[in-house]
PDB file of C-alpha atoms in Angstrom:
ATOM      1  CA  UNK A1456       0.000   0.000   0.000  1.00 44.00           C
ATOM      2  CA  UNK A1457       1.399   3.403  -0.942  1.00 47.00           C
ATOM      3  CA  UNK A1458       1.763   6.344   1.415  1.00 46.00           C
ATOM      4  CA  UNK A1459      -1.122   8.128  -0.338  1.00 41.00           C
ATOM      5  CA  UNK A1460      -3.328   5.039   0.066  1.00 48.00           C
ATOM      6  CA  UNK A1461      -2.591   4.902   3.791  1.00 48.00           C
ATOM      7  CA  UNK A1462      -3.390   8.570   4.375  1.00 55.00           C
ATOM      8  CA  UNK A1463      -6.785   8.682   2.691  1.00 67.00           C
ATOM      9  CA  UNK A1464      -9.887   7.307   4.339  1.00 77.00           C
ATOM     10  CA  UNK A1465     -11.011   3.953   2.996  1.00 90.00           C
ATOM     11  CA  UNK A1466     -14.632   2.932   2.381  1.00 96.00           C
ATOM     12  CA  UNK A1467     -15.171  -0.655   3.499  1.00 97.00           C
ATOM     13  CA  UNK A1468     -17.735  -3.314   2.640  1.00 98.00           C
ATOM     14  CA  UNK A1469     -17.844  -6.217   5.109  1.00 98.00           C
ATOM     15  CA  UNK A1470     -19.186  -9.667   4.149  1.00 97.00           C
ATOM     16  CA  UNK A1471     -19.493 -12.243   6.942  1.00 96.00           C
ATOM     17  CA  UNK A1472     -19.803 -15.990   6.314  1.00 93.00           C
ATOM     18  CA  UNK A1473     -21.206 -16.835   9.743  1.00 90.00           C
ATOM     19  CA  UNK A1474     -21.474 -20.571   9.178  1.00 84.00           C
ATOM     20  CA  UNK A1475     -17.745 -20.871   8.477  1.00 82.00           C
ATOM     21  CA  UNK A1476     -16.939 -18.858  11.607  1.00 83.00           C
ATOM     22  CA  UNK A1477     -19.329 -20.840  13.786  1.00 77.00           C
ATOM     23  CA  UNK A1478     -17.652 -24.058  12.631  1.00 73.00           C
ATOM     24  CA  UNK A1479     -14.274 -22.575  13.555  1.00 66.00           C
ATOM     25  CA  UNK A1480     -15.451 -22.073  17.118  1.00 69.00           C
ATOM     26  CA  UNK A1481     -16.585 -25.690  17.514  1.00 62.00           C
ATOM     27  CA  UNK A1482     -14.384 -27.642  19.906  1.00 54.00           C
ATOM     28  CA  UNK A1483     -12.864 -24.462  21.338  1.00 60.00           C
ATOM     29  CA  UNK A1484     -13.372 -22.910  24.731  1.00 59.00           C
ATOM     30  CA  UNK A1485     -14.775 -19.734  23.201  1.00 58.00           C
ATOM     31  CA  UNK A1486     -18.551 -19.510  23.454  1.00 59.00           C
ATOM     32  CA  UNK A1487     -19.187 -17.686  20.197  1.00 72.00           C
ATOM     33  CA  UNK A1488     -17.887 -15.272  17.617  1.00 82.00           C
ATOM     34  CA  UNK A1489     -17.929 -11.653  18.868  1.00 88.00           C
ATOM     35  CA  UNK A1490     -18.697  -9.440  15.877  1.00 92.00           C
ATOM     36  CA  UNK A1491     -18.066  -6.271  17.886  1.00 91.00           C
ATOM     37  CA  UNK A1492     -14.366  -7.127  18.171  1.00 90.00           C
ATOM     38  CA  UNK A1493     -14.213  -7.413  14.385  1.00 93.00           C
ATOM     39  CA  UNK A1494     -15.982  -4.108  13.729  1.00 94.00           C
ATOM     40  CA  UNK A1495     -13.845  -2.262  16.291  1.00 91.00           C
ATOM     41  CA  UNK A1496     -10.730  -3.394  14.420  1.00 92.00           C
ATOM     42  CA  UNK A1497     -12.103  -2.661  10.945  1.00 94.00           C
ATOM     43  CA  UNK A1498     -13.300   0.843  11.823  1.00 93.00           C
ATOM     44  CA  UNK A1499      -9.629   1.674  12.384  1.00 90.00           C
ATOM     45  CA  UNK A1500      -9.083   1.064   8.674  1.00 92.00           C
ATOM     46  CA  UNK A1501     -11.855   3.309   7.394  1.00 91.00           C
ATOM     47  CA  UNK A1502     -15.562   3.976   7.157  1.00 94.00           C
ATOM     48  CA  UNK A1503     -17.819   0.895   7.214  1.00 96.00           C
ATOM     49  CA  UNK A1504     -20.217   1.507   4.314  1.00 96.00           C
ATOM     50  CA  UNK A1505     -21.780  -1.945   3.908  1.00 97.00           C
ATOM     51  CA  UNK A1506     -22.119  -4.757   6.478  1.00 98.00           C
ATOM     52  CA  UNK A1507     -23.779  -8.050   5.532  1.00 97.00           C
ATOM     53  CA  UNK A1508     -23.852 -11.478   7.186  1.00 96.00           C
ATOM     54  CA  UNK A1509     -25.013 -14.724   5.591  1.00 94.00           C
ATOM     55  CA  UNK A1510     -26.530 -17.707   7.413  1.00 91.00           C
ATOM     56  CA  UNK A1511     -29.561 -19.855   8.009  1.00 89.00           C
ATOM     57  CA  UNK A1512     -30.470 -17.674  10.977  1.00 90.00           C
ATOM     58  CA  UNK A1513     -32.808 -20.281  12.457  1.00 90.00           C
ATOM     59  CA  UNK A1514     -29.641 -22.265  13.263  1.00 88.00           C
ATOM     60  CA  UNK A1515     -27.863 -19.294  14.870  1.00 89.00           C
ATOM     61  CA  UNK A1516     -30.488 -17.431  16.925  1.00 90.00           C
ATOM     62  CA  UNK A1517     -27.912 -16.263  19.508  1.00 88.00           C
ATOM     63  CA  UNK A1518     -26.202 -14.155  16.856  1.00 91.00           C
ATOM     64  CA  UNK A1519     -29.174 -12.226  15.524  1.00 93.00           C
ATOM     65  CA  UNK A1520     -29.426  -9.674  18.377  1.00 93.00           C
ATOM     66  CA  UNK A1521     -25.732  -8.631  18.447  1.00 93.00           C
ATOM     67  CA  UNK A1522     -25.636  -8.476  14.638  1.00 95.00           C
ATOM     68  CA  UNK A1523     -28.767  -6.289  14.575  1.00 94.00           C
ATOM     69  CA  UNK A1524     -27.275  -4.037  17.276  1.00 94.00           C
ATOM     70  CA  UNK A1525     -24.195  -3.605  15.079  1.00 94.00           C
ATOM     71  CA  UNK A1526     -26.411  -2.555  12.121  1.00 95.00           C
ATOM     72  CA  UNK A1527     -25.414  -5.598  10.060  1.00 97.00           C
ATOM     73  CA  UNK A1528     -27.847  -6.686   7.357  1.00 97.00           C
ATOM     74  CA  UNK A1529     -28.831 -10.323   7.914  1.00 96.00           C
ATOM     75  CA  UNK A1530     -29.110 -12.260   4.666  1.00 94.00           C
ATOM     76  CA  UNK A1531     -31.275 -15.336   5.118  1.00 91.00           C
ATOM     77  CA  UNK A1532     -29.980 -18.519   3.513  1.00 87.00           C
ATOM     78  CA  UNK A1533     -32.540 -21.355   3.748  1.00 80.00           C
ATOM     79  CA  UNK A1534     -31.670 -24.842   4.915  1.00 70.00           C
ATOM     80  CA  UNK A1535     -28.951 -26.696   3.047  1.00 56.00           C
ATOM     81  CA  UNK A1536     -31.336 -29.497   2.114  1.00 49.00           C
ATOM     82  CA  UNK A1537     -33.367 -26.978   0.121  1.00 54.00           C
ATOM     83  CA  UNK A1538     -30.622 -24.873  -1.451  1.00 49.00           C
ATOM     84  CA  UNK A1539     -27.417 -26.928  -1.506  1.00 54.00           C
ATOM     85  CA  UNK A1540     -24.119 -26.701   0.351  1.00 56.00           C
ATOM     86  CA  UNK A1541     -22.661 -23.577  -1.260  1.00 65.00           C
ATOM     87  CA  UNK A1542     -25.734 -21.351  -1.439  1.00 69.00           C
ATOM     88  CA  UNK A1543     -24.444 -18.903   1.191  1.00 73.00           C
ATOM     89  CA  UNK A1544     -21.059 -18.729  -0.553  1.00 86.00           C
ATOM     90  CA  UNK A1545     -22.682 -18.050  -3.924  1.00 89.00           C
ATOM     91  CA  UNK A1546     -24.975 -15.329  -2.576  1.00 91.00           C
ATOM     92  CA  UNK A1547     -22.038 -13.628  -0.829  1.00 94.00           C
ATOM     93  CA  UNK A1548     -19.939 -13.714  -4.008  1.00 95.00           C
ATOM     94  CA  UNK A1549     -22.765 -12.330  -6.170  1.00 95.00           C
ATOM     95  CA  UNK A1550     -23.443  -9.489  -3.715  1.00 96.00           C
ATOM     96  CA  UNK A1551     -19.754  -8.625  -3.418  1.00 97.00           C
ATOM     97  CA  UNK A1552     -19.191  -8.489  -7.178  1.00 97.00           C
ATOM     98  CA  UNK A1553     -22.394  -6.509  -7.728  1.00 97.00           C
ATOM     99  CA  UNK A1554     -21.215  -3.952  -5.176  1.00 97.00           C
ATOM    100  CA  UNK A1555     -17.731  -3.815  -6.723  1.00 96.00           C
ATOM    101  CA  UNK A1556     -19.199  -2.872 -10.100  1.00 95.00           C
ATOM    102  CA  UNK A1557     -22.061  -0.612  -8.957  1.00 96.00           C
ATOM    103  CA  UNK A1558     -20.362   1.347  -6.126  1.00 95.00           C
ATOM    104  CA  UNK A1559     -16.882   2.469  -7.251  1.00 94.00           C
ATOM    105  CA  UNK A1560     -16.409   4.553  -4.071  1.00 95.00           C
ATOM    106  CA  UNK A1561     -16.266   1.315  -2.048  1.00 97.00           C
ATOM    107  CA  UNK A1562     -12.574   0.551  -2.407  1.00 96.00           C
ATOM    108  CA  UNK A1563     -11.967  -2.062   0.299  1.00 97.00           C
ATOM    109  CA  UNK A1564     -13.696  -5.427   0.693  1.00 98.00           C
ATOM    110  CA  UNK A1565     -13.515  -7.482   3.884  1.00 98.00           C
ATOM    111  CA  UNK A1566     -14.246 -11.207   3.632  1.00 97.00           C
ATOM    112  CA  UNK A1567     -14.850 -12.582   7.128  1.00 95.00           C
ATOM    113  CA  UNK A1568     -14.326 -16.283   6.535  1.00 92.00           C
ATOM    114  CA  UNK A1569     -11.552 -18.834   6.285  1.00 90.00           C
ATOM    115  CA  UNK A1570     -13.106 -20.769   3.384  1.00 91.00           C
ATOM    116  CA  UNK A1571     -10.806 -21.357   0.392  1.00 91.00           C
ATOM    117  CA  UNK A1572     -13.888 -21.184  -1.886  1.00 92.00           C
ATOM    118  CA  UNK A1573     -13.660 -17.385  -1.617  1.00 95.00           C
ATOM    119  CA  UNK A1574     -10.179 -17.252  -3.125  1.00 95.00           C
ATOM    120  CA  UNK A1575     -11.487 -16.679  -6.718  1.00 95.00           C
ATOM    121  CA  UNK A1576     -13.651 -13.828  -5.387  1.00 96.00           C
ATOM    122  CA  UNK A1577     -10.579 -12.236  -3.788  1.00 97.00           C
ATOM    123  CA  UNK A1578      -8.682 -12.498  -7.077  1.00 97.00           C
ATOM    124  CA  UNK A1579     -11.531 -10.957  -9.075  1.00 97.00           C
ATOM    125  CA  UNK A1580     -11.933  -8.068  -6.613  1.00 97.00           C
ATOM    126  CA  UNK A1581      -8.214  -7.345  -6.846  1.00 97.00           C
ATOM    127  CA  UNK A1582      -8.454  -7.414 -10.655  1.00 96.00           C
ATOM    128  CA  UNK A1583     -11.067  -4.677 -10.322  1.00 95.00           C
ATOM    129  CA  UNK A1584      -8.716  -2.516  -8.271  1.00 96.00           C
ATOM    130  CA  UNK A1585     -10.161  -3.313  -4.852  1.00 97.00           C
ATOM    131  CA  UNK A1586      -8.145  -3.755  -1.678  1.00 97.00           C
ATOM    132  CA  UNK A1587      -9.122  -7.053  -0.017  1.00 98.00           C
ATOM    133  CA  UNK A1588      -8.848  -7.874   3.679  1.00 97.00           C
ATOM    134  CA  UNK A1589      -9.513 -11.364   4.990  1.00 96.00           C
ATOM    135  CA  UNK A1590     -10.425 -12.238   8.564  1.00 95.00           C
ATOM    136  CA  UNK A1591     -10.725 -15.689  10.067  1.00 91.00           C
ATOM    137  CA  UNK A1592      -9.568 -18.102  12.735  1.00 88.00           C
ATOM    138  CA  UNK A1593      -6.141 -19.672  12.680  1.00 86.00           C
ATOM    139  CA  UNK A1594      -7.365 -23.241  12.957  1.00 81.00           C
ATOM    140  CA  UNK A1595      -9.986 -23.011  10.221  1.00 81.00           C
ATOM    141  CA  UNK A1596      -8.495 -20.607   7.672  1.00 89.00           C
ATOM    142  CA  UNK A1597      -7.277 -21.824   4.292  1.00 91.00           C
ATOM    143  CA  UNK A1598      -3.708 -20.817   3.463  1.00 93.00           C
ATOM    144  CA  UNK A1599      -4.859 -20.260  -0.131  1.00 94.00           C
ATOM    145  CA  UNK A1600      -7.375 -17.631   0.976  1.00 94.00           C
ATOM    146  CA  UNK A1601      -5.001 -16.064   3.499  1.00 94.00           C
ATOM    147  CA  UNK A1602      -2.153 -15.654   1.030  1.00 95.00           C
ATOM    148  CA  UNK A1603      -4.392 -14.299  -1.733  1.00 96.00           C
ATOM    149  CA  UNK A1604      -5.671 -11.348   0.348  1.00 97.00           C
ATOM    150  CA  UNK A1605      -3.872  -8.003   0.522  1.00 97.00           C
ATOM    151  CA  UNK A1606      -4.125  -8.275   4.299  1.00 95.00           C
ATOM    152  CA  UNK A1607      -5.299 -10.999   6.646  1.00 96.00           C
ATOM    153  CA  UNK A1608      -6.361 -10.594  10.267  1.00 94.00           C
ATOM    154  CA  UNK A1609      -6.645 -13.519  12.663  1.00 92.00           C
ATOM    155  CA  UNK A1610      -9.558 -13.370  15.100  1.00 90.00           C
ATOM    156  CA  UNK A1611      -7.283 -14.568  17.899  1.00 87.00           C
ATOM    157  CA  UNK A1612      -5.118 -11.457  17.407  1.00 89.00           C
ATOM    158  CA  UNK A1613      -8.192  -9.287  18.005  1.00 88.00           C
ATOM    159  CA  UNK A1614      -8.615 -10.898  21.406  1.00 79.00           C
ATOM    160  CA  UNK A1615      -5.002 -10.113  22.301  1.00 81.00           C
ATOM    161  CA  UNK A1616      -5.507  -6.566  21.049  1.00 78.00           C
ATOM    162  CA  UNK A1617      -8.529  -6.196  23.336  1.00 73.00           C
ATOM    163  CA  UNK A1618      -6.482  -7.371  26.317  1.00 73.00           C
ATOM    164  CA  UNK A1619      -3.716  -4.893  25.444  1.00 75.00           C
ATOM    165  CA  UNK A1620      -6.222  -2.042  25.229  1.00 73.00           C
ATOM    166  CA  UNK A1621      -7.687  -2.978  28.601  1.00 72.00           C
ATOM    167  CA  UNK A1622      -4.191  -2.925  30.112  1.00 75.00           C
ATOM    168  CA  UNK A1623      -3.496   0.420  28.434  1.00 75.00           C
ATOM    169  CA  UNK A1624      -6.652   1.854  30.025  1.00 74.00           C
ATOM    170  CA  UNK A1625      -5.512   0.627  33.457  1.00 75.00           C
ATOM    171  CA  UNK A1626      -2.011   2.052  32.963  1.00 78.00           C
ATOM    172  CA  UNK A1627      -3.398   5.339  31.665  1.00 82.00           C
ATOM    173  CA  UNK A1628      -5.657   5.705  34.680  1.00 78.00           C
ATOM    174  CA  UNK A1629      -2.679   5.498  37.031  1.00 79.00           C
ATOM    175  CA  UNK A1630      -0.523   7.709  34.780  1.00 84.00           C
ATOM    176  CA  UNK A1631      -2.939  10.652  34.733  1.00 86.00           C
ATOM    177  CA  UNK A1632      -3.181  13.050  37.689  1.00 87.00           C
ATOM    178  CA  UNK A1633      -5.693  11.913  40.318  1.00 85.00           C
ATOM    179  CA  UNK A1634      -7.387  15.307  40.124  1.00 87.00           C
ATOM    180  CA  UNK A1635      -8.219  14.956  36.438  1.00 89.00           C
ATOM    181  CA  UNK A1636     -12.022  14.830  35.826  1.00 90.00           C
ATOM    182  CA  UNK A1637     -13.539  11.591  34.563  1.00 90.00           C
ATOM    183  CA  UNK A1638     -14.638  13.209  31.295  1.00 91.00           C
ATOM    184  CA  UNK A1639     -11.066  14.082  30.421  1.00 90.00           C
ATOM    185  CA  UNK A1640      -9.811  10.621  31.376  1.00 91.00           C
ATOM    186  CA  UNK A1641     -12.383   9.281  28.921  1.00 91.00           C
ATOM    187  CA  UNK A1642     -11.355  11.549  26.055  1.00 94.00           C
ATOM    188  CA  UNK A1643      -7.615  10.939  26.579  1.00 94.00           C
ATOM    189  CA  UNK A1644      -8.262   7.190  26.539  1.00 91.00           C
ATOM    190  CA  UNK A1645     -10.068   7.602  23.196  1.00 92.00           C
ATOM    191  CA  UNK A1646      -7.229   9.790  21.905  1.00 94.00           C
ATOM    192  CA  UNK A1647      -4.627   7.133  22.719  1.00 91.00           C
ATOM    193  CA  UNK A1648      -6.796   4.367  21.224  1.00 89.00           C
ATOM    194  CA  UNK A1649      -7.023   6.350  17.979  1.00 91.00           C
ATOM    195  CA  UNK A1650      -3.276   7.039  17.867  1.00 92.00           C
ATOM    196  CA  UNK A1651      -2.493   3.382  18.602  1.00 88.00           C
ATOM    197  CA  UNK A1652      -4.920   2.298  15.862  1.00 88.00           C
ATOM    198  CA  UNK A1653      -3.211   4.566  13.329  1.00 90.00           C
ATOM    199  CA  UNK A1654       0.189   3.197  14.340  1.00 88.00           C
ATOM    200  CA  UNK A1655      -1.193  -0.299  13.714  1.00 86.00           C
ATOM    201  CA  UNK A1656      -2.049   0.864  10.202  1.00 84.00           C
ATOM    202  CA  UNK A1657       1.608   1.908   9.703  1.00 84.00           C
ATOM    203  CA  UNK A1658       1.019   5.658   9.729  1.00 85.00           C
ATOM    204  CA  UNK A1659       4.348   7.283  10.491  1.00 81.00           C
ATOM    205  CA  UNK A1660       2.999  10.825  10.905  1.00 84.00           C
ATOM    206  CA  UNK A1661      -0.284  11.291  12.736  1.00 91.00           C
ATOM    207  CA  UNK A1662      -2.004  14.438  11.481  1.00 94.00           C
ATOM    208  CA  UNK A1663      -4.594  16.075  13.745  1.00 95.00           C
ATOM    209  CA  UNK A1664      -7.384  15.640  11.173  1.00 93.00           C
ATOM    210  CA  UNK A1665      -6.509  11.962  10.769  1.00 92.00           C
ATOM    211  CA  UNK A1666      -6.639  11.386  14.534  1.00 94.00           C
ATOM    212  CA  UNK A1667      -9.971  13.180  14.900  1.00 95.00           C
ATOM    213  CA  UNK A1668     -11.498  11.193  12.016  1.00 93.00           C
ATOM    214  CA  UNK A1669     -10.397   7.955  13.674  1.00 92.00           C
ATOM    215  CA  UNK A1670     -11.846   9.041  17.030  1.00 93.00           C
ATOM    216  CA  UNK A1671     -15.169   9.835  15.346  1.00 93.00           C
ATOM    217  CA  UNK A1672     -15.236   6.457  13.598  1.00 91.00           C
ATOM    218  CA  UNK A1673     -14.560   4.701  16.900  1.00 90.00           C
ATOM    219  CA  UNK A1674     -17.106   6.894  18.708  1.00 91.00           C
ATOM    220  CA  UNK A1675     -19.454   8.664  16.253  1.00 91.00           C
ATOM    221  CA  UNK A1676     -20.820  10.965  18.975  1.00 93.00           C
ATOM    222  CA  UNK A1677     -17.356  12.365  19.730  1.00 94.00           C
ATOM    223  CA  UNK A1678     -17.220  16.151  20.030  1.00 95.00           C
ATOM    224  CA  UNK A1679     -14.323  17.841  21.801  1.00 95.00           C
ATOM    225  CA  UNK A1680     -16.606  20.592  23.144  1.00 94.00           C
ATOM    226  CA  UNK A1681     -18.419  18.003  25.286  1.00 94.00           C
ATOM    227  CA  UNK A1682     -15.128  17.456  27.110  1.00 93.00           C
ATOM    228  CA  UNK A1683     -14.539  21.182  27.644  1.00 92.00           C
ATOM    229  CA  UNK A1684     -12.296  22.023  24.674  1.00 94.00           C
ATOM    230  CA  UNK A1685     -12.901  24.906  22.275  1.00 94.00           C
ATOM    231  CA  UNK A1686     -11.198  23.002  19.457  1.00 94.00           C
ATOM    232  CA  UNK A1687      -9.427  19.732  18.732  1.00 95.00           C
ATOM    233  CA  UNK A1688      -6.168  21.711  18.724  1.00 95.00           C
ATOM    234  CA  UNK A1689      -6.692  22.540  22.407  1.00 95.00           C
ATOM    235  CA  UNK A1690      -7.327  18.885  23.185  1.00 96.00           C
ATOM    236  CA  UNK A1691      -4.015  17.911  21.573  1.00 96.00           C
ATOM    237  CA  UNK A1692      -2.206  20.691  23.438  1.00 95.00           C
ATOM    238  CA  UNK A1693      -3.581  19.434  26.732  1.00 94.00           C
ATOM    239  CA  UNK A1694      -2.514  15.887  25.829  1.00 93.00           C
ATOM    240  CA  UNK A1695       0.959  17.249  25.108  1.00 93.00           C
ATOM    241  CA  UNK A1696       1.088  19.093  28.438  1.00 93.00           C
ATOM    242  CA  UNK A1697       0.212  15.832  30.192  1.00 91.00           C
ATOM    243  CA  UNK A1698       2.989  14.035  28.239  1.00 90.00           C
ATOM    244  CA  UNK A1699       0.465  11.685  26.626  1.00 91.00           C
ATOM    245  CA  UNK A1700       1.566  12.788  23.157  1.00 91.00           C
ATOM    246  CA  UNK A1701       4.259  14.963  21.628  1.00 92.00           C
ATOM    247  CA  UNK A1702       2.993  17.437  19.032  1.00 94.00           C
ATOM    248  CA  UNK A1703       4.646  19.606  16.408  1.00 94.00           C
ATOM    249  CA  UNK A1704       3.400  22.064  13.810  1.00 93.00           C
ATOM    250  CA  UNK A1705       3.193  20.824  10.234  1.00 89.00           C
ATOM    251  CA  UNK A1706       5.558  23.222   8.400  1.00 89.00           C
ATOM    252  CA  UNK A1707       3.259  23.245   5.345  1.00 87.00           C
ATOM    253  CA  UNK A1708      -0.216  23.597   6.847  1.00 87.00           C
ATOM    254  CA  UNK A1709       0.585  24.921  10.318  1.00 88.00           C
ATOM    255  CA  UNK A1710      -1.684  22.307  11.907  1.00 91.00           C
ATOM    256  CA  UNK A1711      -0.518  19.879  14.581  1.00 93.00           C
ATOM    257  CA  UNK A1712       1.033  16.465  14.050  1.00 93.00           C
ATOM    258  CA  UNK A1713       1.546  13.858  16.773  1.00 93.00           C
ATOM    259  CA  UNK A1714       5.137  12.656  16.660  1.00 91.00           C
ATOM    260  CA  UNK A1715       5.107  10.358  19.698  1.00 88.00           C
ATOM    261  CA  UNK A1716       2.494   8.565  21.755  1.00 88.00           C
ATOM    262  CA  UNK A1717       3.032   7.676  25.404  1.00 83.00           C
ATOM    263  CA  UNK A1718       4.220   4.095  25.747  1.00 72.00           C
ATOM    264  CA  UNK A1719       6.371   4.201  22.609  1.00 66.00           C
ATOM    265  CA  UNK A1720       9.716   3.304  24.107  1.00 53.00           C
ATOM    266  CA  UNK A1721       8.595   4.195  27.636  1.00 48.00           C
ATOM    267  CA  UNK A1722       6.306   2.702  30.231  1.00 45.00           C
ATOM    268  CA  UNK A1723       3.219   4.392  31.621  1.00 48.00           C
ATOM    269  CA  UNK A1724       4.634   5.012  35.040  1.00 44.00           C
ATOM    270  CA  UNK A1725       5.386   8.346  36.700  1.00 40.00           C
ATOM    271  CA  UNK A1726       5.101  10.198  33.390  1.00 42.00           C
ATOM    272  CA  UNK A1727       6.849  10.036  30.041  1.00 36.00           C
ATOM    273  CA  UNK A1728       9.965  11.623  31.491  1.00 38.00           C
ATOM    274  CA  UNK A1729       9.737   9.759  34.814  1.00 39.00           C
ATOM    275  CA  UNK A1730       8.875  13.006  36.589  1.00 36.00           C
ATOM    276  CA  UNK A1731       6.213  13.410  39.244  1.00 34.00           C
ATOM    277  CA  UNK A1732       2.987  15.285  38.593  1.00 34.00           C
ATOM    278  CA  UNK A1733       3.119  18.975  39.359  1.00 28.00           C
ATOM    279  CA  UNK A1734       0.314  21.124  40.767  1.00 28.00           C
ATOM    280  CA  UNK A1735      -2.694  21.496  38.485  1.00 32.00           C
ATOM    281  CA  UNK A1736      -2.237  18.036  36.997  1.00 35.00           C
ATOM    282  CA  UNK A1737       0.614  19.030  34.633  1.00 36.00           C
ATOM    283  CA  UNK A1738       3.794  17.141  33.981  1.00 38.00           C
ATOM    284  CA  UNK A1739       6.966  18.815  32.843  1.00 37.00           C
ATOM    285  CA  UNK A1740       7.802  18.055  29.236  1.00 40.00           C
ATOM    286  CA  UNK A1741      11.305  17.562  27.817  1.00 37.00           C
ATOM    287  CA  UNK A1742      13.909  20.268  28.453  1.00 32.00           C
ATOM    288  CA  UNK A1743      13.161  23.414  26.474  1.00 34.00           C
ATOM    289  CA  UNK A1744       9.612  22.367  25.647  1.00 42.00           C
ATOM    290  CA  UNK A1745       7.073  25.155  25.883  1.00 41.00           C
ATOM    291  CA  UNK A1746       4.127  24.705  28.267  1.00 42.00           C
ATOM    292  CA  UNK A1747       1.120  25.609  26.165  1.00 46.00           C
ATOM    293  CA  UNK A1748      -1.159  26.309  29.102  1.00 41.00           C
ATOM    294  CA  UNK A1749      -4.607  24.897  29.811  1.00 39.00           C
ATOM    295  CA  UNK A1750      -5.624  24.544  26.149  1.00 41.00           C
ATOM    296  CA  UNK A1751      -9.219  25.542  26.702  1.00 42.00           C
ATOM    297  CA  UNK A1752     -10.094  22.726  29.100  1.00 41.00           C
ATOM    298  CA  UNK A1753     -12.353  23.389  32.073  1.00 38.00           C
ATOM    299  CA  UNK A1754     -10.862  22.105  35.271  1.00 36.00           C
TER     300      UNK A1754
END
């Protein structure tokens, strides 16, 4: 993927082969597939335009509520005895190709399945200039499908990612000044999640607009004014004053860029520089670094 590709927002279409995933969970300790984990990871890659899941839903009633809550369209595939073994696969392929031809703004297709039968679909989507992401379980994913995708995500890695984010939230809570209001703890946690997500997507420079877009995708109701900031710039300045991020001005546009995120090369302990908190909840930045003041926050 080129630098330009990485810096523009992608429009994603997600197609879920639930039956294949449900089979992958058989014989494992996991109770069921958690679609929310998948969507939380994919929203880091871009805007989710289309979300469809295919199954004989009478066989998977426990999945219907969480899929509905995630605004996923449920495509009903009747019983195998009536339609044949590959009916869900065929319907998914037809819908994906129809979308590829009719909606050119959808540039990224996500196939949530480990079935090798989808490998020709992946090839055809790539022929049509689409970026293809696969997602499945390690024990039930075909190497043919995995290697044919532009990217492949293992479900098990999403579970580890969730554990890491939970630990980050715990570490962040102890890192921030005890006097900091709960609202600001919440917004700084979202800020770090967004920055970490962009790092996962191999973004070297994190522009302010890029970070804000990611925060809004992760939490559509996000508005910095709710947390007491006049602008997103003031939020970043406050994060810098707390040593959560390091920011610099973009020499071309004059807007902020995040050059470092707390935890990159340091632990969340007594502050990024290992210095104690100072009155007012501030931490001293590196030598010579200008304190930008309260940044519009209401404390």
